[in-house]
mmCIF file with all atom_site columns, C-alpha atoms in Angstrom:
data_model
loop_
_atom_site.group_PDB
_atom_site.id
_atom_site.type_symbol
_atom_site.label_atom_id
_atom_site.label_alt_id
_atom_site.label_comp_id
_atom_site.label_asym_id
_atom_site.label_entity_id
_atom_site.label_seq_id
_atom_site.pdbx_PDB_ins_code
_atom_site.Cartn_x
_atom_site.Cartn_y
_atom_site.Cartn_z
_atom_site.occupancy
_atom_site.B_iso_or_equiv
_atom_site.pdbx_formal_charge
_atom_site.auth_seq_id
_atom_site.auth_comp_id
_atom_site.auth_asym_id
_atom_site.auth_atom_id
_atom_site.pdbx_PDB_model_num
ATOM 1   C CA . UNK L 1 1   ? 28.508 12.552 9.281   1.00 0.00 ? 1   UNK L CA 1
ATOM 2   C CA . UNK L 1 2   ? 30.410 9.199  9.807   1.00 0.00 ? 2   UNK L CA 1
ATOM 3   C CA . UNK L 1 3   ? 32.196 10.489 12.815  1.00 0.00 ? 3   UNK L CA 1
ATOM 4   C CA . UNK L 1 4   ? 29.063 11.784 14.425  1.00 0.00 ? 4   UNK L CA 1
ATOM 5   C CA . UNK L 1 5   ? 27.802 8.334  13.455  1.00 0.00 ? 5   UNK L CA 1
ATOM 6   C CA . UNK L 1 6   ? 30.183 6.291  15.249  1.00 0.00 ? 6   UNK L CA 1
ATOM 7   C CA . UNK L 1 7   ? 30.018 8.817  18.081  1.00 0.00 ? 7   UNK L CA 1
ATOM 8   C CA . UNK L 1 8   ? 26.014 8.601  18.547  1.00 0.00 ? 8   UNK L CA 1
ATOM 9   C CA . UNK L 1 9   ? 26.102 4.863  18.008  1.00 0.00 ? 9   UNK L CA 1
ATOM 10  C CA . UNK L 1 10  ? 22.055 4.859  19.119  1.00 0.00 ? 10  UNK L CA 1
ATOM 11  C CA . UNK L 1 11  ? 21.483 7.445  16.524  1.00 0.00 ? 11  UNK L CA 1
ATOM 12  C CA . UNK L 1 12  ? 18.831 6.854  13.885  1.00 0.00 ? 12  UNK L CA 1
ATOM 13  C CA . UNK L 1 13  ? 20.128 7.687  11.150  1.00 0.00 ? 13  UNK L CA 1
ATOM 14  C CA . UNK L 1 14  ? 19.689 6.712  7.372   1.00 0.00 ? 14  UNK L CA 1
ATOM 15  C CA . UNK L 1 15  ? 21.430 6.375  4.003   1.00 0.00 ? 15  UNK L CA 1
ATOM 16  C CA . UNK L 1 16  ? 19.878 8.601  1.075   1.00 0.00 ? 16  UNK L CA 1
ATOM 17  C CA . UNK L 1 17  ? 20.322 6.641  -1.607  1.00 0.00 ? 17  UNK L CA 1
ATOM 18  C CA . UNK L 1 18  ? 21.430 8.946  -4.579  1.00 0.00 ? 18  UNK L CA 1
ATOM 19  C CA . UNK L 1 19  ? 21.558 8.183  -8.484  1.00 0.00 ? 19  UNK L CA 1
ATOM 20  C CA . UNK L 1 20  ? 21.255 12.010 -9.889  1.00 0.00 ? 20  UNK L CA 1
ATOM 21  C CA . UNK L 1 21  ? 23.241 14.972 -9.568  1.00 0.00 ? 21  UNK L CA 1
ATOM 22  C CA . UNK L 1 22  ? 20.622 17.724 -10.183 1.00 0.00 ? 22  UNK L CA 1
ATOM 23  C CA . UNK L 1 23  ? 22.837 20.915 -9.707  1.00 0.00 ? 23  UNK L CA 1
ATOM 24  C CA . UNK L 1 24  ? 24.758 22.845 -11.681 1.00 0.00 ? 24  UNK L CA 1
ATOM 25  C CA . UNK L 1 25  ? 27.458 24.317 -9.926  1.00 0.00 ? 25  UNK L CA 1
ATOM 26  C CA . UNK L 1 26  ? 28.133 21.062 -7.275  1.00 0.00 ? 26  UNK L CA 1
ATOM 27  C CA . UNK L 1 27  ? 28.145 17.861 -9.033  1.00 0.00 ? 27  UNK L CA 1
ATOM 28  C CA . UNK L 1 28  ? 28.823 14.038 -7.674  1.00 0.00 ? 28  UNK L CA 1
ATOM 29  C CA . UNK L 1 29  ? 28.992 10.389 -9.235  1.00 0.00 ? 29  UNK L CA 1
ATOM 30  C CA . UNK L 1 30  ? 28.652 7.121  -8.333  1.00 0.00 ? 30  UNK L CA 1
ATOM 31  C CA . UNK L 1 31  ? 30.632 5.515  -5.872  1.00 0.00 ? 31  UNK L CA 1
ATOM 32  C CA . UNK L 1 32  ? 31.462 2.612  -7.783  1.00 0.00 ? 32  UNK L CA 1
ATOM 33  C CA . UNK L 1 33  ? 33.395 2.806  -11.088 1.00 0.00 ? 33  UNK L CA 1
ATOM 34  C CA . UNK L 1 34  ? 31.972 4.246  -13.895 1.00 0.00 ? 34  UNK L CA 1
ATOM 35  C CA . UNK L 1 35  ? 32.451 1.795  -16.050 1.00 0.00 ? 35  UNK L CA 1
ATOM 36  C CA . UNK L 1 36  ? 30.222 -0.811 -13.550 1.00 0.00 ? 36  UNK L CA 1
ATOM 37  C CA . UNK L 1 37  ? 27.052 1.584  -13.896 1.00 0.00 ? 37  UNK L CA 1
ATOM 38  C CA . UNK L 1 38  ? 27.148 3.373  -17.295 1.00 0.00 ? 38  UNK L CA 1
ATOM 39  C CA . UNK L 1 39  ? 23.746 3.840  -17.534 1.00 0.00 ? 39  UNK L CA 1
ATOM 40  C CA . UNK L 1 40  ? 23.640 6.381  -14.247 1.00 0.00 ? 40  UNK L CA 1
ATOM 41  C CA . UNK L 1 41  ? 26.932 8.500  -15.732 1.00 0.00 ? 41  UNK L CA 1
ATOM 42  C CA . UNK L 1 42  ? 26.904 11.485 -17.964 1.00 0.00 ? 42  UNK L CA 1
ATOM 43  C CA . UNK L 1 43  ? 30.139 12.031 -20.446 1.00 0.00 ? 43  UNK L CA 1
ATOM 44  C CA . UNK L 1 44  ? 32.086 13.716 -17.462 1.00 0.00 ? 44  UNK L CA 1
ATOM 45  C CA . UNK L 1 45  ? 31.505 10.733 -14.919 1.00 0.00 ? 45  UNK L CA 1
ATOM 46  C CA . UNK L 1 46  ? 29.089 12.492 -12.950 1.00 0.00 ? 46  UNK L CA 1
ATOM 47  C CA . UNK L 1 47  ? 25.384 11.244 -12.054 1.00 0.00 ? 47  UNK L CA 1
ATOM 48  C CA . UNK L 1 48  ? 23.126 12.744 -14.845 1.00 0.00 ? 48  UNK L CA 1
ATOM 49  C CA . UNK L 1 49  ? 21.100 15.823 -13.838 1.00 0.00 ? 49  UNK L CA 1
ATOM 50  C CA . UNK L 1 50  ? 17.845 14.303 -14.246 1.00 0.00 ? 50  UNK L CA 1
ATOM 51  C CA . UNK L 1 51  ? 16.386 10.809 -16.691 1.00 0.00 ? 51  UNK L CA 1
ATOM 52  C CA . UNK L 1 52  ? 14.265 12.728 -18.731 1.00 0.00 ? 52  UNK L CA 1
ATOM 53  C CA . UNK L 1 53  ? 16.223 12.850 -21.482 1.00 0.00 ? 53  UNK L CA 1
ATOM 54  C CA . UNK L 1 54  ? 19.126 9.998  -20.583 1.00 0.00 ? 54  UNK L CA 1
ATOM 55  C CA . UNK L 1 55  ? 19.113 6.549  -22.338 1.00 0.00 ? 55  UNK L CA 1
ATOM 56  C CA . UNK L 1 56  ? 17.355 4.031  -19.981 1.00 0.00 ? 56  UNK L CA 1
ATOM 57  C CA . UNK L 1 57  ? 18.518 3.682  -16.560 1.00 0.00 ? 57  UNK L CA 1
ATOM 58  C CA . UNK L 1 58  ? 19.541 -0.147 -16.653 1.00 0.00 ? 58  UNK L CA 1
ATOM 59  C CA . UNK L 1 59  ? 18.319 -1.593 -13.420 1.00 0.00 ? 59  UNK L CA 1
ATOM 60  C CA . UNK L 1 60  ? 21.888 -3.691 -12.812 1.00 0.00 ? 60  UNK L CA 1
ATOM 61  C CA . UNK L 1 61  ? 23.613 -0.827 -12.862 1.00 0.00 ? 61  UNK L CA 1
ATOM 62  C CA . UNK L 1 62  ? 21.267 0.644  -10.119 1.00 0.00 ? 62  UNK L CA 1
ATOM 63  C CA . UNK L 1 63  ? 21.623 -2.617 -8.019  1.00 0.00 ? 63  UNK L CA 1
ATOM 64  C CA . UNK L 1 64  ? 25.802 -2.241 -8.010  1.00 0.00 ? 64  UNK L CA 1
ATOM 65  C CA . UNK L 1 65  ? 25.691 1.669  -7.437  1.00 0.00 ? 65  UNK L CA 1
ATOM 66  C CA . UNK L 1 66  ? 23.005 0.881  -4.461  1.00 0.00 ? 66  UNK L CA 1
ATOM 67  C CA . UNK L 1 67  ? 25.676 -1.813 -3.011  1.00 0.00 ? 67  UNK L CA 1
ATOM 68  C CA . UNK L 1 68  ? 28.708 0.155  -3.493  1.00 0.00 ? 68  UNK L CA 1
ATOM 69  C CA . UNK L 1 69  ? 26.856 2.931  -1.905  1.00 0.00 ? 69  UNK L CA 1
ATOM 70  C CA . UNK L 1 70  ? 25.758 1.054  1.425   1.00 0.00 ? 70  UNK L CA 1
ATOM 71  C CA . UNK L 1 71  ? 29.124 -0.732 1.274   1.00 0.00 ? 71  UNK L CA 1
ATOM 72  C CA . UNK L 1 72  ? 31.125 2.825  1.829   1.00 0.00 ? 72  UNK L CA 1
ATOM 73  C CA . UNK L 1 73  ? 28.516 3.740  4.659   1.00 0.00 ? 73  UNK L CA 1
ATOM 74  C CA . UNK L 1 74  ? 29.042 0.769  6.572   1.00 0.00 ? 74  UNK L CA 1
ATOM 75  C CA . UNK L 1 75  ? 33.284 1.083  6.073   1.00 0.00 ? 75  UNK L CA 1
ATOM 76  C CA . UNK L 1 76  ? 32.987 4.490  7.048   1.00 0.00 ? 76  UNK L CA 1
ATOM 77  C CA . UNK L 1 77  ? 31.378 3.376  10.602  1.00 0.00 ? 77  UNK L CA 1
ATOM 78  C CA . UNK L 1 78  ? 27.727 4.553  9.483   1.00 0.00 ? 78  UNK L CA 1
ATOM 79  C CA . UNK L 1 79  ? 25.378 1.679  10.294  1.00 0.00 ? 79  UNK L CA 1
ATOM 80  C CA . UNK L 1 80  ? 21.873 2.688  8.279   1.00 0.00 ? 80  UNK L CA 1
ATOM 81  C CA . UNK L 1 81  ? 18.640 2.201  10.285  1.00 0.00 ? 81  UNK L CA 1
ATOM 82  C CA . UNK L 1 82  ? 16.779 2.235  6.672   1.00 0.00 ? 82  UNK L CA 1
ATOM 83  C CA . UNK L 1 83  ? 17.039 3.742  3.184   1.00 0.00 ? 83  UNK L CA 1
ATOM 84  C CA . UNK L 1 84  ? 15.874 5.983  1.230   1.00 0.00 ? 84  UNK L CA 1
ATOM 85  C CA . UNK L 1 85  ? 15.441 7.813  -2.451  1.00 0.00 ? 85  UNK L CA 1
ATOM 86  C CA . UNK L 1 86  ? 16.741 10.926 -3.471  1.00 0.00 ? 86  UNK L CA 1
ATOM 87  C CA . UNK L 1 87  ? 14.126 12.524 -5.147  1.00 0.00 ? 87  UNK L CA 1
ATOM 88  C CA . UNK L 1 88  ? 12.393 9.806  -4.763  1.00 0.00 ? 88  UNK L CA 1
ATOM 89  C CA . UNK L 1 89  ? 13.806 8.249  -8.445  1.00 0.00 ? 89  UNK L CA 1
ATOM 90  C CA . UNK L 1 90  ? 13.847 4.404  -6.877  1.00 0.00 ? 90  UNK L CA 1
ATOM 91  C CA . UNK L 1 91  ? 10.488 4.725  -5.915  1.00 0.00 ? 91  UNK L CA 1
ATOM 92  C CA . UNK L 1 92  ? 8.685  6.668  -8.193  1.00 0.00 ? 92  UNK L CA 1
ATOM 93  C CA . UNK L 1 93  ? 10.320 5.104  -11.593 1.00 0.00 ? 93  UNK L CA 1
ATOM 94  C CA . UNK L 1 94  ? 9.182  2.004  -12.029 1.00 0.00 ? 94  UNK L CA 1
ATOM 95  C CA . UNK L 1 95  ? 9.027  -1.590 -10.795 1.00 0.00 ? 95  UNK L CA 1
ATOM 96  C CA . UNK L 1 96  ? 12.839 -2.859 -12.260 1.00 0.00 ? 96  UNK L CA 1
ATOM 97  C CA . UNK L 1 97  ? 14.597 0.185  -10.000 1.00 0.00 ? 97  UNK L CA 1
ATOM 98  C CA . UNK L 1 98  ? 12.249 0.169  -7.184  1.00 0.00 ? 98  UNK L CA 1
ATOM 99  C CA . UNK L 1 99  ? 13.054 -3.909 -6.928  1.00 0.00 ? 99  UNK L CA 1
ATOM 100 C CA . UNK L 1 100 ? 16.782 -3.186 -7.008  1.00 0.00 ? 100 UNK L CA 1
ATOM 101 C CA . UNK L 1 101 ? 16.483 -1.238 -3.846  1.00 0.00 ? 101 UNK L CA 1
ATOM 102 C CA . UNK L 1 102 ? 14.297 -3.816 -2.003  1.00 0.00 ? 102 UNK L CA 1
ATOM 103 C CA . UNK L 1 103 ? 16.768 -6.574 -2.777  1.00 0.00 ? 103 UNK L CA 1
ATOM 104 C CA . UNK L 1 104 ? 19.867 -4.030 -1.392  1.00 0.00 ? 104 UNK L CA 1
ATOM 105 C CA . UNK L 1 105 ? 17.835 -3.763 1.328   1.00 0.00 ? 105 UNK L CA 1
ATOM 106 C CA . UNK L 1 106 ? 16.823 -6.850 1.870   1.00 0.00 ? 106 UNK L CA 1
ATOM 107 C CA . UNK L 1 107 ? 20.009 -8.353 1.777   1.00 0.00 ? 107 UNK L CA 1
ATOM 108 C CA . UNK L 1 108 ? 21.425 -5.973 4.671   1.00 0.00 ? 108 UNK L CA 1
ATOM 109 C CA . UNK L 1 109 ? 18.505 -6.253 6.379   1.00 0.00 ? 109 UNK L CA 1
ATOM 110 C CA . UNK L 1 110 ? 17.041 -2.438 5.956   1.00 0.00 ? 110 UNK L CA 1
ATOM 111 C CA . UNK L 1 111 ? 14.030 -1.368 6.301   1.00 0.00 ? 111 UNK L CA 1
ATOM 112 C CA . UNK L 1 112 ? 13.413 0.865  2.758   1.00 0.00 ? 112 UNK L CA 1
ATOM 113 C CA . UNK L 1 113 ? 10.966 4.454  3.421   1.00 0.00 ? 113 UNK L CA 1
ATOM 114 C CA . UNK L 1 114 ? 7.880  3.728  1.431   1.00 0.00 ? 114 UNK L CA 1
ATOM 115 C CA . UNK L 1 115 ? 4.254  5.391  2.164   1.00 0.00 ? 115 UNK L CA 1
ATOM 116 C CA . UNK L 1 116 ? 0.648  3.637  1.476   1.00 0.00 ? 116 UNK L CA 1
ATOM 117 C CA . UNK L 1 117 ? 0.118  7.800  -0.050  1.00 0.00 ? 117 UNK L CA 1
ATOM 118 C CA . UNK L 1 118 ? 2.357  6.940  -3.325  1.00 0.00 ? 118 UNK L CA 1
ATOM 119 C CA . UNK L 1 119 ? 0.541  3.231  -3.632  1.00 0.00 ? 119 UNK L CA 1
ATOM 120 C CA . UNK L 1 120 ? -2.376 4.495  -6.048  1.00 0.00 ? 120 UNK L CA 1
ATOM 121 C CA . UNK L 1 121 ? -0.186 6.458  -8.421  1.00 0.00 ? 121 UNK L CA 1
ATOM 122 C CA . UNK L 1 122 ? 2.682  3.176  -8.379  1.00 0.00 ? 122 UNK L CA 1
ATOM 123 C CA . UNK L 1 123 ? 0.854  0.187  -7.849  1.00 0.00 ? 123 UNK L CA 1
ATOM 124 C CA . UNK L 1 124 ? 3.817  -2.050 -8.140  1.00 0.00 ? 124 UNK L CA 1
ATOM 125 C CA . UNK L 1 125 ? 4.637  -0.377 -5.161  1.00 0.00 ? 125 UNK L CA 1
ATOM 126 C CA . UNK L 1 126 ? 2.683  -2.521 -2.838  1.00 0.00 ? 126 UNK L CA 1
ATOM 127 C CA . UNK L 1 127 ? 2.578  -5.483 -5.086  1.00 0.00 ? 127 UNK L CA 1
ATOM 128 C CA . UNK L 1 128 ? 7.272  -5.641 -4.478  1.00 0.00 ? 128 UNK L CA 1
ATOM 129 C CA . UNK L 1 129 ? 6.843  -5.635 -0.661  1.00 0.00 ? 129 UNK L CA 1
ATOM 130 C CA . UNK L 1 130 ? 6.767  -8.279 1.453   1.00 0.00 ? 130 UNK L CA 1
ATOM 131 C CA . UNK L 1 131 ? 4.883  -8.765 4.366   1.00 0.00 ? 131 UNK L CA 1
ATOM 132 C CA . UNK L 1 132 ? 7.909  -7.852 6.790   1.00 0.00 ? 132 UNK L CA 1
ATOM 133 C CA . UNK L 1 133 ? 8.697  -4.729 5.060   1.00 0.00 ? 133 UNK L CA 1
ATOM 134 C CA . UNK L 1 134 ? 7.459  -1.629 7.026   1.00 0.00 ? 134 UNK L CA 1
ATOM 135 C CA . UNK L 1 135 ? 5.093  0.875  5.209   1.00 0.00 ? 135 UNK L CA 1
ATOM 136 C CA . UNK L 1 136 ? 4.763  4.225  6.903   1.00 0.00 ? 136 UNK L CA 1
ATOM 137 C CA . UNK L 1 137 ? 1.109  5.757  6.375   1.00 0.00 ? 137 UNK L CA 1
ATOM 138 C CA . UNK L 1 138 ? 2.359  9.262  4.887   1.00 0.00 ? 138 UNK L CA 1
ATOM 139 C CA . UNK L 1 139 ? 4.588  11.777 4.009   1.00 0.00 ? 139 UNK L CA 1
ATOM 140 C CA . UNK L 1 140 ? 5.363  15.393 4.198   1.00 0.00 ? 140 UNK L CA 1
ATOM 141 C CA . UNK L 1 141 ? 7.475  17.143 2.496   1.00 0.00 ? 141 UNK L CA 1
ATOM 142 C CA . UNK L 1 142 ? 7.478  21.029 1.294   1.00 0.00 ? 142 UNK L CA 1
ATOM 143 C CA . UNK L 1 143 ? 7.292  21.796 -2.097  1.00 0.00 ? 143 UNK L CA 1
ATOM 144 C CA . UNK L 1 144 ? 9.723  24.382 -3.703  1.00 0.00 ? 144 UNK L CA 1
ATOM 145 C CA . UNK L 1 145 ? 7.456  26.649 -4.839  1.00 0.00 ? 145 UNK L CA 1
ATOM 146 C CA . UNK L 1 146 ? 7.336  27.443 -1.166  1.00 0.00 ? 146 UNK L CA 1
ATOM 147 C CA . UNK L 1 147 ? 9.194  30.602 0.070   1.00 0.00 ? 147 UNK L CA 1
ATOM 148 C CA . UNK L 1 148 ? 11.458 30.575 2.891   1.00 0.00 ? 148 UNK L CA 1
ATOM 149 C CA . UNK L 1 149 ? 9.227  32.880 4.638   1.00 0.00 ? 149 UNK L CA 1
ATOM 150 C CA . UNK L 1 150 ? 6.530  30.572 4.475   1.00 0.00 ? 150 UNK L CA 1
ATOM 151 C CA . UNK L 1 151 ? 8.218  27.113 5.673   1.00 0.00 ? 151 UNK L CA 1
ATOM 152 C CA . UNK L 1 152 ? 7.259  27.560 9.462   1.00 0.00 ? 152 UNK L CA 1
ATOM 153 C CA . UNK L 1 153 ? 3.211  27.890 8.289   1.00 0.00 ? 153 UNK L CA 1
ATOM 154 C CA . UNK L 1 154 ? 3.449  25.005 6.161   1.00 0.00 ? 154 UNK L CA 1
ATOM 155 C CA . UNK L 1 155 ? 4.984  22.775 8.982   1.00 0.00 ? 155 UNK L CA 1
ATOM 156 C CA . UNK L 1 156 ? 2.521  24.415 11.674  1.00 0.00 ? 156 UNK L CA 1
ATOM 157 C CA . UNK L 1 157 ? -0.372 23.587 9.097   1.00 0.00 ? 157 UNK L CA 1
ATOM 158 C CA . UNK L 1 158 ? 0.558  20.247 8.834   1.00 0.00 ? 158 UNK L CA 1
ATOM 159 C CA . UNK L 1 159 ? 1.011  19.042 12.128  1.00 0.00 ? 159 UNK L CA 1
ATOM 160 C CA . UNK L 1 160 ? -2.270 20.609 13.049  1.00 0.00 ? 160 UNK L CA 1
ATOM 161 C CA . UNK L 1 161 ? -4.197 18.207 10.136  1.00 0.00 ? 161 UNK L CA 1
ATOM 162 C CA . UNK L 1 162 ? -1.803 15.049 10.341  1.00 0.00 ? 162 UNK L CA 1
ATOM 163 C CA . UNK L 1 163 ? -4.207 11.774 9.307   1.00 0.00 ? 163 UNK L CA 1
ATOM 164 C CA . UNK L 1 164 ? -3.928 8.787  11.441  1.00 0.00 ? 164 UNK L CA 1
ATOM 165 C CA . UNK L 1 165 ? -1.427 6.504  11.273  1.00 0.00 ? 165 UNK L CA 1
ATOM 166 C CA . UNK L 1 166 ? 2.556  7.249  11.029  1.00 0.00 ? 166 UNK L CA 1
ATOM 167 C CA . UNK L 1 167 ? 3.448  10.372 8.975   1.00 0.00 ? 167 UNK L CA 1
ATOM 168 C CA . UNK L 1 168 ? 7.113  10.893 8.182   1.00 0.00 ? 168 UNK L CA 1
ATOM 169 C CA . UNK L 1 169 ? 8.415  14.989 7.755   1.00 0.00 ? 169 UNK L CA 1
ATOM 170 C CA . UNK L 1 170 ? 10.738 14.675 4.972   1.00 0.00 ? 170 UNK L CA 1
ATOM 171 C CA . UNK L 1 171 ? 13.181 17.998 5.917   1.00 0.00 ? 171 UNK L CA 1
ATOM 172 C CA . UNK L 1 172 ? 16.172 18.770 4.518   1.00 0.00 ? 172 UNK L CA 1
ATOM 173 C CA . UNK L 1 173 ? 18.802 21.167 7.157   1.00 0.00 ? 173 UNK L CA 1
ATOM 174 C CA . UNK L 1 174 ? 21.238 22.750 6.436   1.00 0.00 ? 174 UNK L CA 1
ATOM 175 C CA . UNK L 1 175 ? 23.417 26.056 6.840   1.00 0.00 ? 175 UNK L CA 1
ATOM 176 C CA . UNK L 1 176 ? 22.762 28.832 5.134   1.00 0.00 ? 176 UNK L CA 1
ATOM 177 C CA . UNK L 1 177 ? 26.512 29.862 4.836   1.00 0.00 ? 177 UNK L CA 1
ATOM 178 C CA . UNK L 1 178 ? 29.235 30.672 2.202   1.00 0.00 ? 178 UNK L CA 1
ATOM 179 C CA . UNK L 1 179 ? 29.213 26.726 1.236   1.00 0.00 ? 179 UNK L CA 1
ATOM 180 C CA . UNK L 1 180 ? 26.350 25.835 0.610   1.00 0.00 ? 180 UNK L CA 1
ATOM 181 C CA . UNK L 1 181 ? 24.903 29.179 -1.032  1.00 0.00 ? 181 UNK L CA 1
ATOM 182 C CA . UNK L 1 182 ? 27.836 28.643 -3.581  1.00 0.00 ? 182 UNK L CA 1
ATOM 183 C CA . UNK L 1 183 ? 26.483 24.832 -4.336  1.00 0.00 ? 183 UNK L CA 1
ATOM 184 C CA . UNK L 1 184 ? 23.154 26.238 -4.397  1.00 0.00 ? 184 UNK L CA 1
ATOM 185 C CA . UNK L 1 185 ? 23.615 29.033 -6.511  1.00 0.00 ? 185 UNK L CA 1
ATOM 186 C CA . UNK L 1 186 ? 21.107 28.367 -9.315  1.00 0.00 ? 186 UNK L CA 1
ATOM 187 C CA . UNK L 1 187 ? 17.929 28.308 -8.149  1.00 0.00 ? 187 UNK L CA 1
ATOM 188 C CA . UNK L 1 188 ? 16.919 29.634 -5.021  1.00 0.00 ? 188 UNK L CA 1
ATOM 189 C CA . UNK L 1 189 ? 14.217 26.936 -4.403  1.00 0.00 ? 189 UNK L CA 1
ATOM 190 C CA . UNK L 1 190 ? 15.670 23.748 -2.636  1.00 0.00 ? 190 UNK L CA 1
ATOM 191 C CA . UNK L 1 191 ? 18.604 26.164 -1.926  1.00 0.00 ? 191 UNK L CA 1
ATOM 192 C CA . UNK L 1 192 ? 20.654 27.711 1.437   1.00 0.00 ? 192 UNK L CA 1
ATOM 193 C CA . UNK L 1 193 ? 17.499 29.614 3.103   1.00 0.00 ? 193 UNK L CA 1
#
């Protein structure tokens, strides 16, 4: 990805901020040390698989991870148009994470994906931003329980009833080859297909 990014220097192209390593068979940590974020590491070093049942995620520790994170994007060459939240855990748990991002992004000048859809169910949401921080109007994204067979009618159904305003398509591509059916191995939702 960073040589395609400092081939396609126009490119739009951002950084998916990630604190969990949800599978089983393909795991990754943080890019800082360890010992600078324990709060985000399991016994083995690696992100944990979810926070449900984790000691609380210490919002310092978020803030160096996030830093370290854009840091080895922009040595690599990548220069981030925005950021985002893998599975969405720096928006969707709670005002001391979601402020760690907006300061990250603030400070390197990054626009961070947030929709005016999750602003009922987080208030804090719009109550962080500041008036120069861009709000998209929705989002789509497919839900697991979808089957593979089904993906092109969901897409086709929702471009035919977008709402007004700016909709983002949250899509995840990949290949559905050796690789990547190994990482994806235990669960077939979210997997190769």
């Amino acid at each position: 990805m960073a040589d395609y990014a400092k081939s396609h220097p126009d490119a739009d192209l951002g950084l998916h901020l990630t604190l969990t390593s949800e599978r089983v068979y393909y795991r990754w940590g943080p890019v800082a040390p360890a010992d600078k974020v324990p709060s985000l590491v399991d016994a083995n070093g690696y992100f944990h698989h979810d926070w449900d049942h984790v000691r609380p995620i210490d919002a310092k520790d978020v803030e160096i991870e996030l830093r370290a994170q854009v840091e080895r994007a922009l040595s690599m060459g990548v220069r981030p148009t925005h950021l985002d939240s893998h599975q969405y855990r720096l928006i969707m748990s709670g005002k001391d994470l979601f402020d760690a991002m907006l300061r990250v992004a603030h400070d390197y000048k990054l626009p961070v994906f947030v929709t005016r859809d999750w602003f009922a169910d987080h208030p804090y949401l719009e109550a962080s931003l500041a008036p120069s921080d861009l709000v998209l109007d929705h989002t789509v994204t497919i839900e697991p329980e979808v089957p593979p067979e089904k993906w092109a009618d969901f897409y086709l159904t929702a471009l035919k009833n977008l709402k007004p305003g700016v909709t983002e398509f949250v899509i995840h591509p990949g290949f559905d080859d050796e690789e990547l059916r190994a990482a994806t191995r235990e669960r077939s939702t979210w997997g190769s297909a």
